[in-house]
GROMACS .gro file of C-alpha atoms in nm:
model
  332
    1MET     CA    1   0.044  -0.008   0.011
    2GLN     CA    2   0.102   0.401  -0.013
    3ALA     CA    3   0.175   0.598   0.271
    4ILE     CA    4   0.277   0.947   0.400
    5GLN     CA    5   0.625   0.845   0.574
    6PHE     CA    6   0.911   1.069   0.784
    7ASN     CA    7   1.242   0.865   0.828
    8GLU     CA    8   1.393   1.129   1.037
    9PRO     CA    9   1.235   1.416   1.227
   10GLY     CA   10   1.204   1.769   1.101
   11SER     CA   11   1.040   2.029   0.852
   12ALA     CA   12   0.769   1.940   0.641
   13ASP     CA   13   1.007   1.841   0.371
   14VAL     CA   14   1.073   1.520   0.528
   15LEU     CA   15   0.733   1.351   0.447
   16TYR     CA   16   0.707   1.184   0.210
   17LEU     CA   17   0.450   0.954   0.047
   18GLY     CA   18   0.583   0.558  -0.042
   19GLU     CA   19   0.533   0.219  -0.097
   20CYS     CA   20   0.530  -0.054   0.259
   21PRO     CA   21   0.325  -0.353   0.364
   22ASP     CA   22   0.010  -0.386   0.408
   23PRO     CA   23  -0.096  -0.322   0.747
   24VAL     CA   24  -0.199  -0.720   0.875
   25ILE     CA   25  -0.446  -0.817   1.188
   26ARG     CA   26  -0.225  -0.966   1.506
   27GLU     CA   27  -0.449  -0.937   1.776
   28PRO     CA   28  -0.817  -1.139   1.782
   29ASP     CA   29  -0.978  -0.818   1.797
   30GLU     CA   30  -0.808  -0.553   1.532
   31VAL     CA   31  -0.997  -0.495   1.262
   32ARG     CA   32  -0.815  -0.396   0.902
   33VAL     CA   33  -0.953  -0.072   0.743
   34ARG     CA   34  -0.911   0.066   0.431
   35LEU     CA   35  -0.901   0.398   0.461
   36LEU     CA   36  -1.119   0.722   0.256
   37ALA     CA   37  -0.973   1.039   0.438
   38ALA     CA   38  -0.742   1.107   0.701
   39GLY     CA   39  -0.808   1.406   0.932
   40VAL     CA   40  -0.523   1.631   1.029
   41ASN     CA   41  -0.429   1.816   1.364
   42PRO     CA   42  -0.138   2.038   1.512
   43VAL     CA   43  -0.017   1.731   1.667
   44ASP     CA   44   0.051   1.545   1.397
   45THR     CA   45   0.277   1.794   1.307
   46LYS     CA   46   0.443   1.793   1.626
   47VAL     CA   47   0.512   1.416   1.658
   48ARG     CA   48   0.658   1.531   1.256
   49ALA     CA   49   0.939   1.745   1.329
   50GLY     CA   50   1.018   1.599   1.730
   51GLY     CA   51   0.961   1.217   1.654
   52MET     CA   52   0.737   0.987   1.764
   53LEU     CA   53   0.614   1.003   2.068
   54VAL     CA   54   0.680   0.582   2.175
   55GLU     CA   55   1.079   0.525   2.272
   56GLY     CA   56   1.252   0.397   1.956
   57ALA     CA   57   0.930   0.352   1.768
   58PRO     CA   58   0.960   0.197   1.415
   59HIS     CA   59   0.650   0.322   1.249
   60ASN     CA   60   0.653   0.697   1.143
   61THR     CA   61   0.293   0.735   0.937
   62PRO     CA   62   0.178   1.040   1.150
   63GLY     CA   63  -0.236   1.072   1.203
   64CYS     CA   64  -0.479   0.975   1.439
   65ASP     CA   65  -0.793   1.010   1.264
   66GLY     CA   66  -0.942   0.793   1.006
   67VAL     CA   67  -1.244   0.764   0.824
   68GLY     CA   68  -1.288   0.433   0.592
   69VAL     CA   69  -1.436   0.104   0.448
   70VAL     CA   70  -1.384  -0.210   0.741
   71GLU     CA   71  -1.232  -0.510   0.544
   72ALA     CA   72  -1.151  -0.761   0.773
   73CYS     CA   73  -1.210  -0.868   1.142
   74GLY     CA   74  -1.030  -1.120   1.373
   75ASP     CA   75  -1.146  -1.361   1.574
   76ALA     CA   76  -1.340  -1.181   1.848
   77VAL     CA   77  -1.414  -0.906   1.658
   78GLN     CA   78  -1.874  -0.862   1.738
   79HIS     CA   79  -1.947  -0.536   1.678
   80VAL     CA   80  -1.828  -0.404   1.340
   81ARG     CA   81  -1.849  -0.597   1.009
   82PRO     CA   82  -1.692  -0.575   0.649
   83GLY     CA   83  -1.801  -0.289   0.433
   84GLN     CA   84  -1.872  -0.092   0.716
   85ARG     CA   85  -1.784   0.263   0.739
   86VAL     CA   86  -1.623   0.332   1.039
   87ALA     CA   87  -1.469   0.636   1.227
   88PHE     CA   88  -1.163   0.658   1.437
   89CYS     CA   89  -0.923   0.792   1.650
   90PHE     CA   90  -0.562   0.610   1.677
   91GLY     CA   91  -0.228   0.496   1.569
   92GLY     CA   92   0.056   0.825   1.448
   93THR     CA   93   0.185   0.802   1.784
   94GLY     CA   94   0.489   0.579   1.729
   95ALA     CA   95   0.328   0.197   1.858
   96ASP     CA   96   0.078   0.153   1.551
   97PRO     CA   97   0.063   0.354   1.168
   98GLY     CA   98  -0.070   0.677   1.147
   99THR     CA   99  -0.363   0.800   0.951
  100CYS     CA  100  -0.168   0.909   0.618
  101ALA     CA  101  -0.256   0.523   0.440
  102GLU     CA  102  -0.453   0.365   0.237
  103GLN     CA  103  -0.468   0.100   0.494
  104ALA     CA  104  -0.462   0.084   0.860
  105VAL     CA  105  -0.507  -0.245   1.152
  106VAL     CA  106  -0.709  -0.087   1.476
  107PRO     CA  107  -0.872  -0.225   1.760
  108GLU     CA  108  -1.226  -0.246   1.707
  109ALA     CA  109  -1.277  -0.068   2.067
  110ALA     CA  110  -1.145   0.291   1.875
  111LEU     CA  111  -1.440   0.193   1.580
  112VAL     CA  112  -1.764   0.418   1.478
  113PRO     CA  113  -2.046   0.350   1.300
  114VAL     CA  114  -2.035   0.666   1.032
  115PRO     CA  115  -2.403   0.773   1.006
  116ASP     CA  116  -2.491   0.807   0.650
  117ALA     CA  117  -2.579   1.136   0.626
  118VAL     CA  118  -2.260   1.267   0.807
  119SER     CA  119  -1.934   1.272   0.513
  120ASP     CA  120  -1.605   1.146   0.479
  121ALA     CA  121  -1.458   1.489   0.574
  122GLU     CA  122  -1.704   1.564   0.854
  123ALA     CA  123  -1.640   1.217   0.974
  124ALA     CA  124  -1.253   1.229   0.942
  125ALA     CA  125  -1.168   1.568   1.143
  126LEU     CA  126  -1.415   1.548   1.413
  127PRO     CA  127  -1.277   1.257   1.677
  128LEU     CA  128  -0.957   1.369   1.777
  129ALA     CA  129  -1.080   1.739   1.833
  130TRP     CA  130  -1.360   1.617   2.045
  131ILE     CA  131  -1.241   1.366   2.226
  132THR     CA  132  -1.019   1.673   2.325
  133ALA     CA  133  -1.297   1.915   2.381
  134TRP     CA  134  -1.499   1.655   2.578
  135GLU     CA  135  -1.241   1.504   2.795
  136ALA     CA  136  -1.122   1.867   2.892
  137LEU     CA  137  -1.435   2.001   2.967
  138VAL     CA  138  -1.651   1.767   3.067
  139ASP     CA  139  -1.394   1.466   3.280
  140ARG     CA  140  -1.208   1.664   3.385
  141GLY     CA  141  -1.374   2.093   3.427
  142GLY     CA  142  -1.696   1.967   3.544
  143LEU     CA  143  -1.874   2.167   3.309
  144GLN     CA  144  -2.214   2.240   3.444
  145LYS     CA  145  -2.489   2.427   3.313
  146GLY     CA  146  -2.475   2.783   3.358
  147ASP     CA  147  -2.098   2.767   3.431
  148TYR     CA  148  -1.895   3.075   3.301
  149VAL     CA  149  -1.646   2.947   3.076
  150LEU     CA  150  -1.368   3.043   2.913
  151VAL     CA  151  -1.200   2.935   2.585
  152HIS     CA  152  -0.826   3.041   2.496
  153ALA     CA  153  -0.776   3.035   2.104
  154ALA     CA  154  -1.128   2.944   2.063
  155SER     CA  155  -1.134   2.952   1.693
  156GLY     CA  156  -0.894   2.621   1.670
  157GLY     CA  157  -0.942   2.258   1.570
  158VAL     CA  158  -1.040   2.198   1.949
  159GLY     CA  159  -1.153   2.586   2.059
  160GLN     CA  160  -1.448   2.549   1.842
  161MET     CA  161  -1.539   2.188   1.932
  162ALA     CA  162  -1.554   2.326   2.312
  163VAL     CA  163  -1.743   2.666   2.224
  164GLN     CA  164  -1.941   2.457   2.074
  165LEU     CA  165  -2.058   2.179   2.347
  166ALA     CA  166  -2.085   2.454   2.627
  167ARG     CA  167  -2.332   2.602   2.493
  168ALA     CA  168  -2.523   2.287   2.419
  169ALA     CA  169  -2.482   2.283   2.753
  170ASN     CA  170  -2.626   2.593   2.820
  171ALA     CA  171  -2.287   2.722   2.998
  172ARG     CA  172  -2.223   3.079   2.915
  173VAL     CA  173  -1.870   3.077   2.712
  174LEU     CA  174  -1.662   3.378   2.557
  175GLY     CA  175  -1.399   3.273   2.323
  176LEU     CA  176  -1.055   3.466   2.292
  177VAL     CA  177  -0.931   3.458   1.929
  178ARG     CA  178  -0.616   3.638   1.825
  179SER     CA  179  -0.661   3.698   1.406
  180ASP     CA  180  -0.988   3.803   1.177
  181ALA     CA  181  -1.042   3.487   1.026
  182GLY     CA  182  -1.094   3.406   1.407
  183VAL     CA  183  -1.329   3.625   1.482
  184GLU     CA  184  -1.563   3.544   1.124
  185VAL     CA  185  -1.523   3.166   1.249
  186MET     CA  186  -1.684   3.300   1.605
  187ARG     CA  187  -1.986   3.487   1.455
  188ALA     CA  188  -2.033   3.220   1.211
  189LEU     CA  189  -2.085   2.961   1.524
  190GLY     CA  190  -2.308   3.310   1.683
  191ALA     CA  191  -2.049   3.298   1.934
  192ASP     CA  192  -1.961   3.598   2.207
  193HIS     CA  193  -1.587   3.683   2.168
  194VAL     CA  194  -1.348   3.873   2.251
  195ASP     CA  195  -1.022   3.948   1.985
  196ILE     CA  196  -0.742   4.016   2.204
  197ARG     CA  197  -0.577   4.207   2.013
  198SER     CA  198  -0.772   4.456   2.067
  199ASP     CA  199  -0.701   4.734   2.350
  200ARG     CA  200  -0.982   4.686   2.539
  201ALA     CA  201  -0.954   4.289   2.610
  202ALA     CA  202  -0.889   4.261   2.914
  203THR     CA  203  -1.194   4.469   2.998
  204ASP     CA  204  -1.354   4.333   2.779
  205ILE     CA  205  -1.279   3.959   2.897
  206ALA     CA  206  -1.395   4.083   3.295
  207ALA     CA  207  -1.706   4.229   3.188
  208PHE     CA  208  -1.808   3.928   3.073
  209THR     CA  209  -1.928   3.740   3.410
  210ASP     CA  210  -1.977   4.127   3.539
  211GLY     CA  211  -1.614   4.113   3.763
  212ARG     CA  212  -1.777   3.743   3.866
  213TYR     CA  213  -1.454   3.596   3.687
  214PHE     CA  214  -1.497   3.197   3.491
  215ASP     CA  215  -1.553   2.914   3.651
  216LEU     CA  216  -1.388   2.749   3.383
  217VAL     CA  217  -1.123   2.819   3.139
  218LEU     CA  218  -0.977   2.554   2.855
  219ASP     CA  219  -0.625   2.703   2.787
  220THR     CA  220  -0.528   2.537   2.489
  221VAL     CA  221  -0.196   2.757   2.418
  222GLY     CA  222   0.016   2.661   2.714
  223GLY     CA  223   0.253   2.835   2.854
  224ASP     CA  224   0.207   3.273   2.975
  225THR     CA  225  -0.187   3.190   2.900
  226PHE     CA  226  -0.239   2.900   3.136
  227VAL     CA  227  -0.046   3.149   3.390
  228GLU     CA  228  -0.320   3.406   3.214
  229GLY     CA  229  -0.580   3.147   3.273
  230LEU     CA  230  -0.523   3.136   3.690
  231GLY     CA  231  -0.666   3.517   3.726
  232GLN     CA  232  -0.920   3.443   3.476
  233ILE     CA  233  -1.080   3.174   3.706
  234ARG     CA  234  -1.345   3.262   3.984
  235PHE     CA  235  -1.250   3.147   4.339
  236ALA     CA  236  -1.236   2.783   4.374
  237GLY     CA  237  -1.280   2.823   4.002
  238ARG     CA  238  -1.112   2.543   3.755
  239LEU     CA  239  -0.855   2.535   3.513
  240VAL     CA  240  -0.797   2.312   3.235
  241THR     CA  241  -0.481   2.310   2.995
  242LEU     CA  242  -0.336   2.037   2.680
  243LEU     CA  243  -0.060   2.148   2.764
  244ALA     CA  244   0.225   2.084   3.094
  245PRO     CA  245   0.223   2.385   3.318
  246PRO     CA  246   0.571   2.647   3.229
  247ASP     CA  247   0.845   2.470   3.441
  248GLY     CA  248   0.975   2.682   3.721
  249MET     CA  249   0.630   2.877   3.784
  250ASP     CA  250   0.455   2.982   4.090
  251TRP     CA  251   0.216   2.789   4.202
  252ASN     CA  252   0.030   2.993   4.506
  253PRO     CA  253  -0.138   3.220   4.349
  254ALA     CA  254  -0.363   2.869   4.228
  255ARG     CA  255  -0.289   2.713   4.581
  256LEU     CA  256  -0.462   3.083   4.726
  257GLN     CA  257  -0.721   3.115   4.439
  258ASN     CA  258  -0.827   2.724   4.538
  259ALA     CA  259  -0.782   2.653   4.186
  260ALA     CA  260  -0.930   2.347   4.090
  261ILE     CA  261  -0.606   2.254   3.748
  262HIS     CA  262  -0.692   2.006   3.561
  263LEU     CA  263  -0.468   1.793   3.318
  264GLU     CA  264  -0.578   1.704   2.976
  265LEU     CA  265  -0.404   1.473   2.702
  266MET     CA  266  -0.612   1.253   2.494
  267LEU     CA  267  -0.364   1.064   2.363
  268THR     CA  268  -0.329   0.843   2.662
  269PRO     CA  269  -0.541   0.518   2.571
  270MET     CA  270  -0.359   0.534   2.279
  271LEU     CA  271   0.014   0.553   2.432
  272GLN     CA  272  -0.084   0.328   2.727
  273ARG     CA  273  -0.294   0.093   2.425
  274SER     CA  274  -0.570   0.114   2.659
  275ARG     CA  275  -0.854  -0.103   2.502
  276THR     CA  276  -1.130   0.043   2.810
  277GLY     CA  277  -1.028   0.399   2.761
  278LEU     CA  278  -1.020   0.372   2.376
  279ALA     CA  279  -1.338   0.229   2.367
  280ARG     CA  280  -1.454   0.528   2.614
  281GLN     CA  281  -1.372   0.778   2.363
  282ALA     CA  282  -1.502   0.567   2.078
  283LYS     CA  283  -1.859   0.674   2.272
  284ILE     CA  284  -1.738   0.999   2.272
  285VAL     CA  285  -1.719   1.014   1.916
  286ALA     CA  286  -2.008   0.813   1.836
  287ASP     CA  287  -2.181   1.142   2.050
  288GLY     CA  288  -2.077   1.373   1.833
  289LEU     CA  289  -2.150   1.184   1.488
  290ALA     CA  290  -2.505   1.195   1.649
  291ARG     CA  291  -2.496   1.543   1.652
  292LEU     CA  292  -2.333   1.626   1.339
  293GLU     CA  293  -2.616   1.378   1.178
  294ALA     CA  294  -2.865   1.610   1.398
  295GLY     CA  295  -2.712   1.873   1.283
  296SER     CA  296  -2.680   2.035   1.659
  297LEU     CA  297  -2.304   2.050   1.590
  298GLU     CA  298  -2.068   2.138   1.313
  299VAL     CA  299  -1.696   2.088   1.157
  300ASN     CA  300  -1.563   2.309   0.927
  301VAL     CA  301  -1.382   2.172   0.676
  302GLU     CA  302  -1.167   2.413   0.548
  303ASP     CA  303  -0.977   2.173   0.218
  304VAL     CA  304  -0.952   1.877   0.170
  305LEU     CA  305  -0.644   1.799  -0.014
  306PRO     CA  306  -0.484   1.421  -0.178
  307LEU     CA  307  -0.291   1.208   0.016
  308ALA     CA  308   0.018   1.341  -0.156
  309GLN     CA  309   0.009   1.658  -0.075
  310THR     CA  310   0.004   1.588   0.355
  311ALA     CA  311   0.314   1.817   0.382
  312GLU     CA  312   0.131   2.107   0.266
  313ALA     CA  313  -0.064   2.063   0.479
  314HIS     CA  314   0.136   2.117   0.760
  315ARG     CA  315   0.275   2.363   0.652
  316ARG     CA  316  -0.088   2.549   0.654
  317ILE     CA  317  -0.146   2.459   0.990
  318GLU     CA  318   0.174   2.546   1.108
  319ALA     CA  319   0.160   2.872   0.987
  320GLY     CA  320  -0.139   2.950   1.113
  321GLY     CA  321  -0.451   3.176   1.042
  322ARG     CA  322  -0.732   2.932   0.916
  323ARG     CA  323  -1.080   2.918   0.985
  324GLY     CA  324  -1.101   2.477   0.979
  325LYS     CA  325  -0.934   2.173   0.924
  326LEU     CA  326  -0.785   2.044   0.716
  327VAL     CA  327  -0.868   1.636   0.567
  328LEU     CA  328  -0.647   1.413   0.357
  329ARG     CA  329  -0.873   1.222   0.059
  330ILE     CA  330  -0.786   0.878   0.043
  331PRO     CA  331  -0.636   0.735  -0.186
  332ASP     CA  332  -0.524   1.047  -0.408
   0.00000   0.00000   0.00000
């Protein structure tokens, strides 16, 4: 089969489309999927630039999100069948080859049937971002009706999912953006937002809660944004970050605020090869697909590129300023 590969970490130029052996089912609960589309996420560019997350990993095909058709099943597979269209988030971090390929072998636990009304591009763009938003806001942050929620970098893939999830939960959500494209995205979603380039940004953020500050802040950026988030939550508020806290930071303000700090890494079940964790995330993906089918959730697909243009997709992500997700069409 053909797959995107890289031999050494580096810029997008290290990616190439080449031949590699077809994947083989080795465990009784595994399923071979013929891929139709793959979502491209910022984590893919980080893995490509810094190397696979599993030490000594032999697999250098990127991509976590995929949608395809089941071709073969292991003896213990019970809930999917050949010919069925499925979506998943699995692979691309080193332990297993990623989705930028014509085929993938995936544990049944990670697979979710795709409703007919949901396109390949939508199904491929959803899983990682939706799982991350759900785990961050619901599982870690304890999202509740009526919460005041602040989402940093709200126009990004995870940010857009988080804004919609919080609004659907009847929370009061404010998205922070830093570009004209981000402003347009928030307006299209009908969300309250603040352009942090404005001289009034700090005042507008504080005014949103009438000085009460936020019950829940989602930091999708890290670094100084994490520190800013500690100053944006109310007493005993919750801050969820997708990145590691800055080295050497002063934790005393968080202690004085009685803040609840939560770390979110949606890749953990995949890295630990936890079937239980994958199955739980699959239920989250199923919920997202159902919302897509019902029209209560939107996945903003900015462009669909051929598999051979994976490097171009990585360059676009690293350049920033996008309005939506990038998806690869498989095969070319």
